[in-house]
Coordinates of C-alpha atoms and ligand atoms in Angstrom, one line a residue:
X1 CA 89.2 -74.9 68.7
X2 CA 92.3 -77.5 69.1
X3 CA 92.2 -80.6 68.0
X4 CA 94.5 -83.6 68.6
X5 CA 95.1 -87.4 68.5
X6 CA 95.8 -88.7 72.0
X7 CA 98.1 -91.7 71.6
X8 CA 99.9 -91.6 75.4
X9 CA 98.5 -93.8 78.3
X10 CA 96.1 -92.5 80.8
X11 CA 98.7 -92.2 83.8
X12 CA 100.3 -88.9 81.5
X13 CA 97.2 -87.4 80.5
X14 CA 95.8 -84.2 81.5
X15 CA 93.2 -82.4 80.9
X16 CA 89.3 -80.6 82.8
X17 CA 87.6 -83.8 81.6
X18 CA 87.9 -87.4 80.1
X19 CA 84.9 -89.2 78.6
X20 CA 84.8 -92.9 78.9
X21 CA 82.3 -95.3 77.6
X22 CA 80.4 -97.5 80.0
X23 CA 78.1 -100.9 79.0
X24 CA 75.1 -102.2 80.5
X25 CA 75.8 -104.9 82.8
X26 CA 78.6 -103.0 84.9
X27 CA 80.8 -103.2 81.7
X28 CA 83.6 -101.3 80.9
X29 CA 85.4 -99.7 78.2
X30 CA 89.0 -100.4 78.1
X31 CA 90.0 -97.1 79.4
X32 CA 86.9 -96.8 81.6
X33 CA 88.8 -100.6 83.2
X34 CA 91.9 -98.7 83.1
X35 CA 90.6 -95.7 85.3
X36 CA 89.2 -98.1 87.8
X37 CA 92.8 -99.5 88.3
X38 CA 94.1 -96.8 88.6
X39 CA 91.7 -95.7 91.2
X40 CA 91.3 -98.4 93.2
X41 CA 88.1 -98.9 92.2
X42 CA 86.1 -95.5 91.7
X43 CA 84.5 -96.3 88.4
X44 CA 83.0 -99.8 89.5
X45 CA 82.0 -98.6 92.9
X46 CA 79.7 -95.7 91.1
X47 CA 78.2 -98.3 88.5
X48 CA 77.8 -100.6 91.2
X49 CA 75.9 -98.9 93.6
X50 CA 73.3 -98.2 90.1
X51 CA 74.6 -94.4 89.6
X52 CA 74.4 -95.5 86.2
X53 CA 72.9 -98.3 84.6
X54 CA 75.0 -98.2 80.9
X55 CA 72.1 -97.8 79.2
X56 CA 72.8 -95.8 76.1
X57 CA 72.4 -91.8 76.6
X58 CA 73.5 -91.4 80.0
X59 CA 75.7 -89.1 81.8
X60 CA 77.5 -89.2 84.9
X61 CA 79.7 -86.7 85.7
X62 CA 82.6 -87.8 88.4
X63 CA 83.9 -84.2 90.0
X64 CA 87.3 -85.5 91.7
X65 CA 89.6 -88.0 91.2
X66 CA 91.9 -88.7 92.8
X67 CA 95.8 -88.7 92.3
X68 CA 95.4 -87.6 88.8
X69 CA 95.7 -85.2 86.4
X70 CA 92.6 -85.4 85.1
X71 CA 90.3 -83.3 86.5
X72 CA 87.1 -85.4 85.5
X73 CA 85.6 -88.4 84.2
X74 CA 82.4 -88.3 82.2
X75 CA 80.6 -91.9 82.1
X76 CA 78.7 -92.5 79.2
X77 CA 76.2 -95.1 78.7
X78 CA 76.5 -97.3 75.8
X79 CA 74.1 -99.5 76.1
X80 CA 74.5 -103.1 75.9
X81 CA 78.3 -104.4 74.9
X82 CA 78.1 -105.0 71.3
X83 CA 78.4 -102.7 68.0
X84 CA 76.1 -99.8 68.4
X85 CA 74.1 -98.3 65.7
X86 CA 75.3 -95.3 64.1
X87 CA 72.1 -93.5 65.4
X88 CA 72.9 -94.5 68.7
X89 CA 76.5 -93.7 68.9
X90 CA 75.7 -89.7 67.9
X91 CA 73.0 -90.2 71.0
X92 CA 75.6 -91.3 73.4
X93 CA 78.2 -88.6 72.2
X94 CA 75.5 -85.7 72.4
X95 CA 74.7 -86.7 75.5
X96 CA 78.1 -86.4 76.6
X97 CA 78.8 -83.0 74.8
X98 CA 75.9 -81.4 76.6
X99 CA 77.0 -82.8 80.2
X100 CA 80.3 -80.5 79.5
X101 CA 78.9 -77.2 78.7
X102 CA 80.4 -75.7 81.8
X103 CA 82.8 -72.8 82.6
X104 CA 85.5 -75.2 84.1
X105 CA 85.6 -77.2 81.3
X106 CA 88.4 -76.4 78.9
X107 CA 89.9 -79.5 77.8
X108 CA 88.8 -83.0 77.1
X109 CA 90.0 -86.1 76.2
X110 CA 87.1 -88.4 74.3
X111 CA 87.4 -92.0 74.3
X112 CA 84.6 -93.2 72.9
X113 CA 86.5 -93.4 69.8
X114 CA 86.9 -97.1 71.5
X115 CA 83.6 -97.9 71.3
X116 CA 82.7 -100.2 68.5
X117 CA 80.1 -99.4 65.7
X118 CA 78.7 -100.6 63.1
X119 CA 80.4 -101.1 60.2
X120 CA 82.8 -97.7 60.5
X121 CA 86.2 -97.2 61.1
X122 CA 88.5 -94.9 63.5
X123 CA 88.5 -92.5 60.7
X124 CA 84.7 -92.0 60.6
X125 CA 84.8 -92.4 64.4
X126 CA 87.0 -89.3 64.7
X127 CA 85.1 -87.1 62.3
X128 CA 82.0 -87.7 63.5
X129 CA 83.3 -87.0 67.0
X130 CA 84.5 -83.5 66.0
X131 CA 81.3 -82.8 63.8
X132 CA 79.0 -83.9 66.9
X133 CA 80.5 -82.3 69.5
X134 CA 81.5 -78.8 67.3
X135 CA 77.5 -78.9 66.0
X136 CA 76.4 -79.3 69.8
X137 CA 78.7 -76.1 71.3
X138 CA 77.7 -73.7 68.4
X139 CA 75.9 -70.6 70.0
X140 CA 74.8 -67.8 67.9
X141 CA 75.6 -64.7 69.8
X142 CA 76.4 -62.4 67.2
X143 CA 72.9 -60.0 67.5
X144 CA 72.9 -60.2 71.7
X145 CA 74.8 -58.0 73.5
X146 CA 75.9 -60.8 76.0
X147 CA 78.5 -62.7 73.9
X148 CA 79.5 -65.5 76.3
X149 CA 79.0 -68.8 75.2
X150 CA 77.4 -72.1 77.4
X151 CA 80.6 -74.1 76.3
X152 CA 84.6 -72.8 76.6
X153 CA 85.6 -75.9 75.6
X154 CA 89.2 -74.9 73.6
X155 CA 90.9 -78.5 72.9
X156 CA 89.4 -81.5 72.1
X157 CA 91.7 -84.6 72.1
X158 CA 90.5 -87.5 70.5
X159 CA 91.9 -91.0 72.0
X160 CA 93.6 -93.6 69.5
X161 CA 96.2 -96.2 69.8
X162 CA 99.2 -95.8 68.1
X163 CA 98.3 -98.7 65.5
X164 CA 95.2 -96.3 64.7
X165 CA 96.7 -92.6 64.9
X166 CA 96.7 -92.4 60.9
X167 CA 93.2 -93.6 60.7
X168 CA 92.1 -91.3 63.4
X169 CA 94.5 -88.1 62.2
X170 CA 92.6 -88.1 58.8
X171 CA 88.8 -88.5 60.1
X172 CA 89.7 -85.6 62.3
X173 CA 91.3 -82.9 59.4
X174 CA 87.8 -84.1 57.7
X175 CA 86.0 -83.3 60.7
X176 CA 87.8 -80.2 61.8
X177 CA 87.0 -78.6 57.8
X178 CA 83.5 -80.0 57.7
X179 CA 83.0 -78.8 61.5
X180 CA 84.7 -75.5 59.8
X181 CA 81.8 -75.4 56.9
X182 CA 78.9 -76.2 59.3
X183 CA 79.5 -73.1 61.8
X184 CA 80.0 -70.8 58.5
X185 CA 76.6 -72.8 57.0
X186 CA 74.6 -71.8 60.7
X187 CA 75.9 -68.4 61.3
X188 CA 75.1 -67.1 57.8
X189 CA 71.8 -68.8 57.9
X190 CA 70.7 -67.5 61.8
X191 CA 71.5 -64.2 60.7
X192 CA 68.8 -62.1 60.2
X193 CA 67.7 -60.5 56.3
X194 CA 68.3 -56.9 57.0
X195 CA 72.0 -58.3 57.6
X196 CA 72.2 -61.3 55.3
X197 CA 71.8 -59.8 52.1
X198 CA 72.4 -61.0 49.1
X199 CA 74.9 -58.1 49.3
X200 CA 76.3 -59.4 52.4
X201 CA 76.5 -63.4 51.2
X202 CA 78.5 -62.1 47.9
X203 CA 81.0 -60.4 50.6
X204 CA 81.0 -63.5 52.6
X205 CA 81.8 -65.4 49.8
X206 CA 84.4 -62.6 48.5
X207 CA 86.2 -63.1 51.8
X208 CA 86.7 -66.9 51.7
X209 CA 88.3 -66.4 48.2
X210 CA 90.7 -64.3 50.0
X211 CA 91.5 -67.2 52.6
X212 CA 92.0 -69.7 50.4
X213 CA 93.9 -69.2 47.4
X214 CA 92.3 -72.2 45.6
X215 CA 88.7 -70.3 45.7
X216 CA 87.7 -68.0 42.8
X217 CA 85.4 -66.4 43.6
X218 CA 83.3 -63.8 40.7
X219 CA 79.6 -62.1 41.7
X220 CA 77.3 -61.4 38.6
X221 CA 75.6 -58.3 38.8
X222 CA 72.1 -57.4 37.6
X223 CA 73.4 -56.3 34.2
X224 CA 75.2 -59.3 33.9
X225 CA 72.6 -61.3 34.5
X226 CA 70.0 -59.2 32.1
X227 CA 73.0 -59.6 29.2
X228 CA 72.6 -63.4 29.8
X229 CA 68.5 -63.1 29.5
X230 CA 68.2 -64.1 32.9
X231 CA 64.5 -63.1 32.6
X232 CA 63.0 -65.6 35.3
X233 CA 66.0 -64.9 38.4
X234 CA 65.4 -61.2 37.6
X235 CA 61.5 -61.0 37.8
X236 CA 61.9 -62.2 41.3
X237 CA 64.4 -59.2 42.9
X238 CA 62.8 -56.5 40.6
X239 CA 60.3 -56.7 43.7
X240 CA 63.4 -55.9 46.0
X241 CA 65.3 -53.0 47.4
X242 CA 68.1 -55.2 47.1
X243 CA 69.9 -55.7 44.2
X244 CA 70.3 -59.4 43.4
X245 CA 73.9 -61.2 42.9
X246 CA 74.7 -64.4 41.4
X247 CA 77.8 -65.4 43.4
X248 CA 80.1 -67.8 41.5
X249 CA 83.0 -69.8 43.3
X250 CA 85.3 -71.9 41.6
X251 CA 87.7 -74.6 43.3
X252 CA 90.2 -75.7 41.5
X253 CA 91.8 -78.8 43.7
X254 CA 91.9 -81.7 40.8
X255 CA 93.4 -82.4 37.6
X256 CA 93.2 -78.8 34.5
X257 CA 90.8 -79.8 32.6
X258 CA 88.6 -82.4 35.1
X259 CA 85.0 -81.9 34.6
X260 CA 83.7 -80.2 37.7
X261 CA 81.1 -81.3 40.0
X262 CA 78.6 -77.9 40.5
X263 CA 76.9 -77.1 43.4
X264 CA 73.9 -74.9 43.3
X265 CA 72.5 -73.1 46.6
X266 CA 69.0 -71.5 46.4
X267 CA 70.0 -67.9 48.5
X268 CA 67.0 -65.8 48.9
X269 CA 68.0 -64.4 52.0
X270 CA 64.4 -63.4 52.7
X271 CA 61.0 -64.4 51.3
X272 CA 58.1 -62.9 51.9
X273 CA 56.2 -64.8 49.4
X274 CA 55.9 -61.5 47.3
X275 CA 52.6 -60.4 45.9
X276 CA 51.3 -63.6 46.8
X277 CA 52.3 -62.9 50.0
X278 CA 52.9 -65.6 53.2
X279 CA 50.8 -65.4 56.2
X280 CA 51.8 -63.6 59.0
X281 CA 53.0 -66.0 61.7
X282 CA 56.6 -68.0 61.4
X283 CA 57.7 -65.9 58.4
X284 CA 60.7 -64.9 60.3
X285 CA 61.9 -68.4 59.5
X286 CA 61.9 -67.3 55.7
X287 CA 65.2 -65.6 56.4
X288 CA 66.1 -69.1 56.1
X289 CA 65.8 -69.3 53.0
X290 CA 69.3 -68.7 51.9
X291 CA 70.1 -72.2 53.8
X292 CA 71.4 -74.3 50.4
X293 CA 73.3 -71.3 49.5
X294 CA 74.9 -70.8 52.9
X295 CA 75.6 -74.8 52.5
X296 CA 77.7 -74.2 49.3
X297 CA 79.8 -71.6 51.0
X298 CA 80.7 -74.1 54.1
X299 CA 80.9 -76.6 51.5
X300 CA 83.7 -74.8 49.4
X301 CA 85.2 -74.2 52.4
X302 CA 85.5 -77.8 53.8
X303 CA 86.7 -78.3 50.1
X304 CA 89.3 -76.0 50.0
X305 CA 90.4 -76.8 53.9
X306 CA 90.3 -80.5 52.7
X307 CA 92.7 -79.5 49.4
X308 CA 90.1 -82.6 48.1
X309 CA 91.4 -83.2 45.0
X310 CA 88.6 -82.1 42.7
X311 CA 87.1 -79.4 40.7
X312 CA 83.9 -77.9 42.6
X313 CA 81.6 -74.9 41.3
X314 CA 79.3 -73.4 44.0
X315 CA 76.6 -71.4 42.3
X316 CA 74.5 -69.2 44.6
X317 CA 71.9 -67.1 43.2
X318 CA 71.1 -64.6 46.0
X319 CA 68.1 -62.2 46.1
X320 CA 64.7 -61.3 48.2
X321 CA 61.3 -62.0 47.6
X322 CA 59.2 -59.0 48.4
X323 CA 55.5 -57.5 47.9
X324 CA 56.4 -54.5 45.9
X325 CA 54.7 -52.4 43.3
X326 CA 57.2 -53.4 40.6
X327 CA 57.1 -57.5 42.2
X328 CA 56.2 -60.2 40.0
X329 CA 52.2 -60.2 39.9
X330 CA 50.3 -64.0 39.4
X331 CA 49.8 -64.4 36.1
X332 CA 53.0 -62.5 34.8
X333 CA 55.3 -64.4 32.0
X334 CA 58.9 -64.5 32.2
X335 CA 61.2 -65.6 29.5
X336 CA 64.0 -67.9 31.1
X337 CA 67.9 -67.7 30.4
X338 CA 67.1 -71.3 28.4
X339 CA 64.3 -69.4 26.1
X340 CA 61.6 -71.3 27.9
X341 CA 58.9 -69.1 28.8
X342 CA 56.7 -70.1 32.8
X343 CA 53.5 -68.3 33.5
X344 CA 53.8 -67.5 37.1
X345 CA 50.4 -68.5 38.9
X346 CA 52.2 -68.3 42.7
X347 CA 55.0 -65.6 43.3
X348 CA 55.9 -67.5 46.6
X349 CA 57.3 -70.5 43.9
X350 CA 60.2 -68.1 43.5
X351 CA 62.8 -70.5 44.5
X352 CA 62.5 -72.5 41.2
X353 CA 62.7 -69.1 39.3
X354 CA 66.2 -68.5 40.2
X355 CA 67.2 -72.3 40.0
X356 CA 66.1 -72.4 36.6
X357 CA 68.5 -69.8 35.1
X358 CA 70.9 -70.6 37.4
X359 CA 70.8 -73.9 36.0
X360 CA 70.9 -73.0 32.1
X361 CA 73.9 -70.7 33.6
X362 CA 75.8 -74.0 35.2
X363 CA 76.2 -75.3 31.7
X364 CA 78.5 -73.3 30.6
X365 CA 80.8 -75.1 33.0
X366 CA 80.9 -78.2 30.8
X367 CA 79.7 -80.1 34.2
X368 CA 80.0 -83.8 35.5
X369 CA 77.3 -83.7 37.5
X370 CA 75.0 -80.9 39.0
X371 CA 73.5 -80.9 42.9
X372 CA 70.9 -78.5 43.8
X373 CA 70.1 -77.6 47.5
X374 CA 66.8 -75.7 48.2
X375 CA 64.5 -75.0 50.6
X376 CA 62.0 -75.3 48.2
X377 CA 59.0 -76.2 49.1
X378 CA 56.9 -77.0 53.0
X379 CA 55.4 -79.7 50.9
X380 CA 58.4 -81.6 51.6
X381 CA 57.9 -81.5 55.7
X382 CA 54.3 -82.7 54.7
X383 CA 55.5 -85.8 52.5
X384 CA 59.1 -86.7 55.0
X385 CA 58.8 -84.4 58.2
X386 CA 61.9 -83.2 59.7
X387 CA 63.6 -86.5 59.6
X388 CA 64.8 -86.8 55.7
X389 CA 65.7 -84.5 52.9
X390 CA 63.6 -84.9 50.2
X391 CA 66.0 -86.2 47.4
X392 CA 65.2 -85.9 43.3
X393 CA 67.4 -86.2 39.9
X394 CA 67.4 -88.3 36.4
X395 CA 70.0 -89.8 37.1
X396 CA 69.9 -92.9 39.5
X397 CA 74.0 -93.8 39.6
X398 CA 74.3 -90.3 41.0
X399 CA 71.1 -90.5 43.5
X400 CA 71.9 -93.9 44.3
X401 CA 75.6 -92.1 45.4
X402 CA 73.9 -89.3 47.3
X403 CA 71.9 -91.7 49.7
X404 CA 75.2 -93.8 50.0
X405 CA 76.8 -90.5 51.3
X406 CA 74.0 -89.8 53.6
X407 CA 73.8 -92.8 55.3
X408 CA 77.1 -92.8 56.0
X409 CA 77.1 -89.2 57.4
X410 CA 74.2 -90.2 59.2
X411 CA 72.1 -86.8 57.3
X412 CA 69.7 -89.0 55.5
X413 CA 67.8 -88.4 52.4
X414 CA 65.0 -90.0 50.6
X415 CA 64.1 -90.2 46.8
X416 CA 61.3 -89.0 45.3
X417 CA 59.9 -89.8 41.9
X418 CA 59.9 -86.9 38.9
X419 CA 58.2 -89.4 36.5
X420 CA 56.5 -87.6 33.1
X421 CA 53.1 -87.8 34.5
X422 CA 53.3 -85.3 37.5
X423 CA 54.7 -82.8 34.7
X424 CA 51.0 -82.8 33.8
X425 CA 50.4 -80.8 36.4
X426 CA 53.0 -77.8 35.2
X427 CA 51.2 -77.5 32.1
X428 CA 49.9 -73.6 31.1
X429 CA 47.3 -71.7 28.8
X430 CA 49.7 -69.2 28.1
X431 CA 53.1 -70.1 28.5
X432 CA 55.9 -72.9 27.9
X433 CA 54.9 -74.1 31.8
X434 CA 53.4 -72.5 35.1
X435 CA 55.9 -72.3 38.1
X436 CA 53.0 -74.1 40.2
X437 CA 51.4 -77.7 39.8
X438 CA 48.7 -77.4 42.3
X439 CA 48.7 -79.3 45.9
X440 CA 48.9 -82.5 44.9
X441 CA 52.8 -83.9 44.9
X442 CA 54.1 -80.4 45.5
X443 CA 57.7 -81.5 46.5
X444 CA 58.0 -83.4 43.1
X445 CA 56.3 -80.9 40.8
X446 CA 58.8 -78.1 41.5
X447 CA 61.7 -81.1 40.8
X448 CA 59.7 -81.5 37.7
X449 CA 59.7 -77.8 37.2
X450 CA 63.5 -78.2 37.8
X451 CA 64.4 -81.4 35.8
X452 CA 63.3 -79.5 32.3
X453 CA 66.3 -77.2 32.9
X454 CA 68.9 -79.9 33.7
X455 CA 68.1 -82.1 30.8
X456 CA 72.0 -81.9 29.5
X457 CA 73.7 -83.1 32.2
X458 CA 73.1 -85.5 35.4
X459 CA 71.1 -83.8 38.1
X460 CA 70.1 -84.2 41.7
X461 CA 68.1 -81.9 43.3
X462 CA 67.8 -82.0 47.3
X463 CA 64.7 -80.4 49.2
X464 CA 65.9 -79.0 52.1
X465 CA 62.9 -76.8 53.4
X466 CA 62.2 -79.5 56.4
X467 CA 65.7 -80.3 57.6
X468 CA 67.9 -77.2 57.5
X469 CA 66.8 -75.7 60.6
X470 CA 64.8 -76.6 63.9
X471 CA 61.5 -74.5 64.4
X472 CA 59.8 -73.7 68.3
X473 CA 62.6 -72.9 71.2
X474 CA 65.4 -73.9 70.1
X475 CA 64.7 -72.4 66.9
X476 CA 68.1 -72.1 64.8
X477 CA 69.8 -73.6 61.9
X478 CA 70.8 -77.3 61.6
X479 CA 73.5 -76.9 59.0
X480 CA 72.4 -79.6 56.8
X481 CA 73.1 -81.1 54.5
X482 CA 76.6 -79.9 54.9
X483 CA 77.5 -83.6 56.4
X484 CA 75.9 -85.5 53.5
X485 CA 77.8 -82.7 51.1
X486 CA 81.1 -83.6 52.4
X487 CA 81.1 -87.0 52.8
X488 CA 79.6 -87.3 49.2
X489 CA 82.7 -85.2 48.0
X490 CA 85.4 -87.1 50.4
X491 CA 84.3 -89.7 48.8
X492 CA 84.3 -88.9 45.2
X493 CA 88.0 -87.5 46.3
X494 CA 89.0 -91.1 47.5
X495 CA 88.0 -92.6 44.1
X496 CA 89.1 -90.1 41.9
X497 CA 92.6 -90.4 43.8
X498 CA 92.1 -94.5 43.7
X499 CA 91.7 -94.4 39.4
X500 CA 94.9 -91.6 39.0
X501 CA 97.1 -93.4 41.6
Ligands
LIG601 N1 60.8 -71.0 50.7 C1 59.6 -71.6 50.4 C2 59.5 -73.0 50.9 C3 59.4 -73.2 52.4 C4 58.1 -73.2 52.9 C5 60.4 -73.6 53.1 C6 58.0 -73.4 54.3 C7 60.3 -73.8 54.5 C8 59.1 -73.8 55.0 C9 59.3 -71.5 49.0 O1 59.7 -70.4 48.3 C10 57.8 -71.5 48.9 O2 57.2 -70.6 49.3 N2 57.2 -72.6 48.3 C11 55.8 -72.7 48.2 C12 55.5 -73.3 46.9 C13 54.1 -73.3 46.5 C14 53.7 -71.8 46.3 C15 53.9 -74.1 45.3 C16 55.3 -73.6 49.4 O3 56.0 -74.5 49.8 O4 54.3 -73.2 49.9
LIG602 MN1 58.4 -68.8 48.4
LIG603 ZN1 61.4 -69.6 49.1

């Protein structure tokens, strides 16, 4: 895909197809008003007649104009002509995405950059723009034999006046590198487990080092992990035919010796449940459940594309869950990485017996702060549907931060409590803690499960099991929280940059 700011006047543009915003009340946009001059007319004569009403979400397409280079004109509805709400303004520029999926369409110029909303600028404007429309025209073809795509949509302009081109320029290198991130994020997490192994993710992840060359990018091994007592991760991909990896990427963008933020992605590229083993129906889905690892990878990417100017660790631990002679059985003990020991009453909570080491692990990184992403537990969809990501940590600076960042990416989050009395519920006969707290709070017990390995640094811990991909028909990965990610680290990159210059 290209991408450019459009500063020239309408009367030199060309392109398949320019989308202009449209009030209620037979108001226009300034370059909708600008198109009616210039055709006599054409723009007022469709809203007049009631072809569209302005109300926010619609789409008219107008085939011909004209004396003109440009092809088409897609009206949008805006609704009425005032600031719109953030929510709204991603309605009114899917709607016009999805009006353009056609074979003649090659080119556009957007507009709706014009369009006022609340409380953001023409940088945020831009990015969301590219993220919105680049999120709408992913297809995941890779497994189908017929590889064409609904969109062929190649360059996307993005209209700015000159006094706004710098504003504009940087929201749209953010948006093409989080855009970037997000396809990686999807495509990894559609693919199916027999090809997304953990094998496969440490390749994946191999490969971006290659691109860029401020990636590092190291895999642990089995015996790397056993020589670190890695007890819990391992008891969970003894019950696979697929060896496990612990895939490590470092990004070195800010100052030496800068303590780095970490980033850990739960990456069991398939769980059956194990021993304990899921019910039959939707466990395809369960491939998903590599999601907050395949997050970190588009994250380090939009990083690296970004050059932000921080230092970033992505920690993926990577294996299957399986029902297996030699799986973990309920009941087995485990000795964590930390020394801890967890009685495991529920194979299926497998997601927190990777995290855990992993987390000891992230220590030895000296960190400033540690972010989790899981798709940890369905109790999550129960307690904040499909809407919100569930949100946990100890520290409410950095979850206070994380919400911030979602609401401003529009991929919202909501906090949860971990106070000490749910950790009741952990408690066990036999060992240090179970890796199950009953039914009751589930979403918050596994954070509590997870807090008790973070206690030596500031932790967050985001539930993504509801939010990182749609079920039904148009079953397929959402890609969040990539958005949230990002903006949380462009803007820790803004005031890091603001304090050193
Ligand atoms: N990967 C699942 C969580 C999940 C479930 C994500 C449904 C998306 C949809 C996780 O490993 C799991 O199985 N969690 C259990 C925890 C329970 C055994 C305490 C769950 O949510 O049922
Ligand atoms: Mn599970
Ligand atoms: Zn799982």
């Amino acid at each position: 895909m290209d991408y450019s700011i459009e500063t020239a006047p309408l009367e030199e543009l060309q392109c398949d197809c320019m989308i202009v915003g449209v009030y209620q009340d037979q108001q226009l946009s300034p370059s909708a008003a600008a198109l009616n001059n210039s055709t006599e007319g054409l723009i007022a004569n469709i809203v007049n007649r009631g072809d569209l009403s302005g109300k926010n979400g619609e789409a008219v397409l107008i085939n011909a104009i004209p004396n003109s280079k440009i092809e088409r004109v897609l009206l949008v509805g805006l609704g009425e002509n005032k600031p719109v709400s953030v929510k709204n303004y991603k309605k009114a520029l899917l709607a016009a995405i999805n009006s353009l999926k056609k074979p003649q369409i090659k080119s556009i110029v957007c507009c709706l950059t014009e369009c006022e909303v609340e409380g953001r600028d023409w940088q945020w404007k831009s990015r969301h723009i590219i993220e919105v429309f680049n999120d709408a025209v992913y297809q995941f073809t890779h497994t189908k034999s017929d590889k064409e795509t609904e969109s062929k949509i190649e360059k996307i302009s993005i209209f700015a006046p000159e006094t706004e081109r710098a504003l504009a320029h940087s929201g749209l290198l953010q948006g093409k590198a989080v855009a970037e991130g997000m396809a990686l994020t999807k495509h990894l997490a559609d693919l199916p487990g027999n090809i997304c192994t953990p094998t496969y993710l440490a390749e994946q992840a191999l490969e971006l080092g290659k691109q860029y060359a401020s990636l590092t990018v190291k895999v642990l091994e089995e015996t790397d992990m056993a020589a670190l007592g890695m007890g819990s991760f391992l008891s969970v991909s003894r019950g696979s035919r697929q060896p496990a990896k612990l895939i490590t990427l470092e990004y070195q963008g800010g100052i030496k010796n800068a303590q780095p933020i970490v980033l850990i992605g739960k990456g069991l590229t398939f769980d059956a449940g194990g021993i304990s083993l899921k019910p039959g129906p939707g466990m395809d889905e369960m491939k998903y459940d590599m999601c907050g690892g395949a997050t970190v990878l588009g994250a380090l990417l939009a990083a690296a594309q970004m050059q932000l100017p921080l230092n970033i660790i992505g920690l993926i631990p990577s294996s299957e869950n399986m029902p297996d002679g030699d799986a973990n059985k309920p009941g087995d003990i485990v000795t964590t990485m930390s020394g801890k020991t967890i009685e495991i009453l529920n194979t299926d909570a497998e997601g927190r017996l990777l995290l855990c080491d992993t987390l000891t692990y992230a220590e030895h990184y000296n960190p400033e702060i540690v972010i989790d992403i899981a798709t940890l537990t369905g109790a999550c969809g129960v307690a904040l549907g499909r809407v919100a990501s569930g949100l946990l940590g100890n520290d409410d600076a950095l979850c206070n931060d994380l919400i911030a960042a979602g609401e401003t990416a529009n991929d919202n989050i909501w906090r949860l409590p971990i106070w000490e009395e749910y950790q009741e519920q952990l408690k066990s006969n036999f060992a240090d803690m179970a890796n199950v707290g009953g039914r009751d709070g589930g979403t918050i017990t596994a954070a509590c499960f997870l807090s008790r390995f973070a206690e030596k640094f500031r932790w967050a811990h985001l539930d993504i099991a509801a939010t990182a991909w749609r079920t039904g028909p148009t079953k397929g990965a959402t890609g969040r929280p990539m958005q949230l990610i990002c903006q949380y680290l462009t803007s820790r990159a803004q005031t890091s940059q603001n304090i050193s210059g």
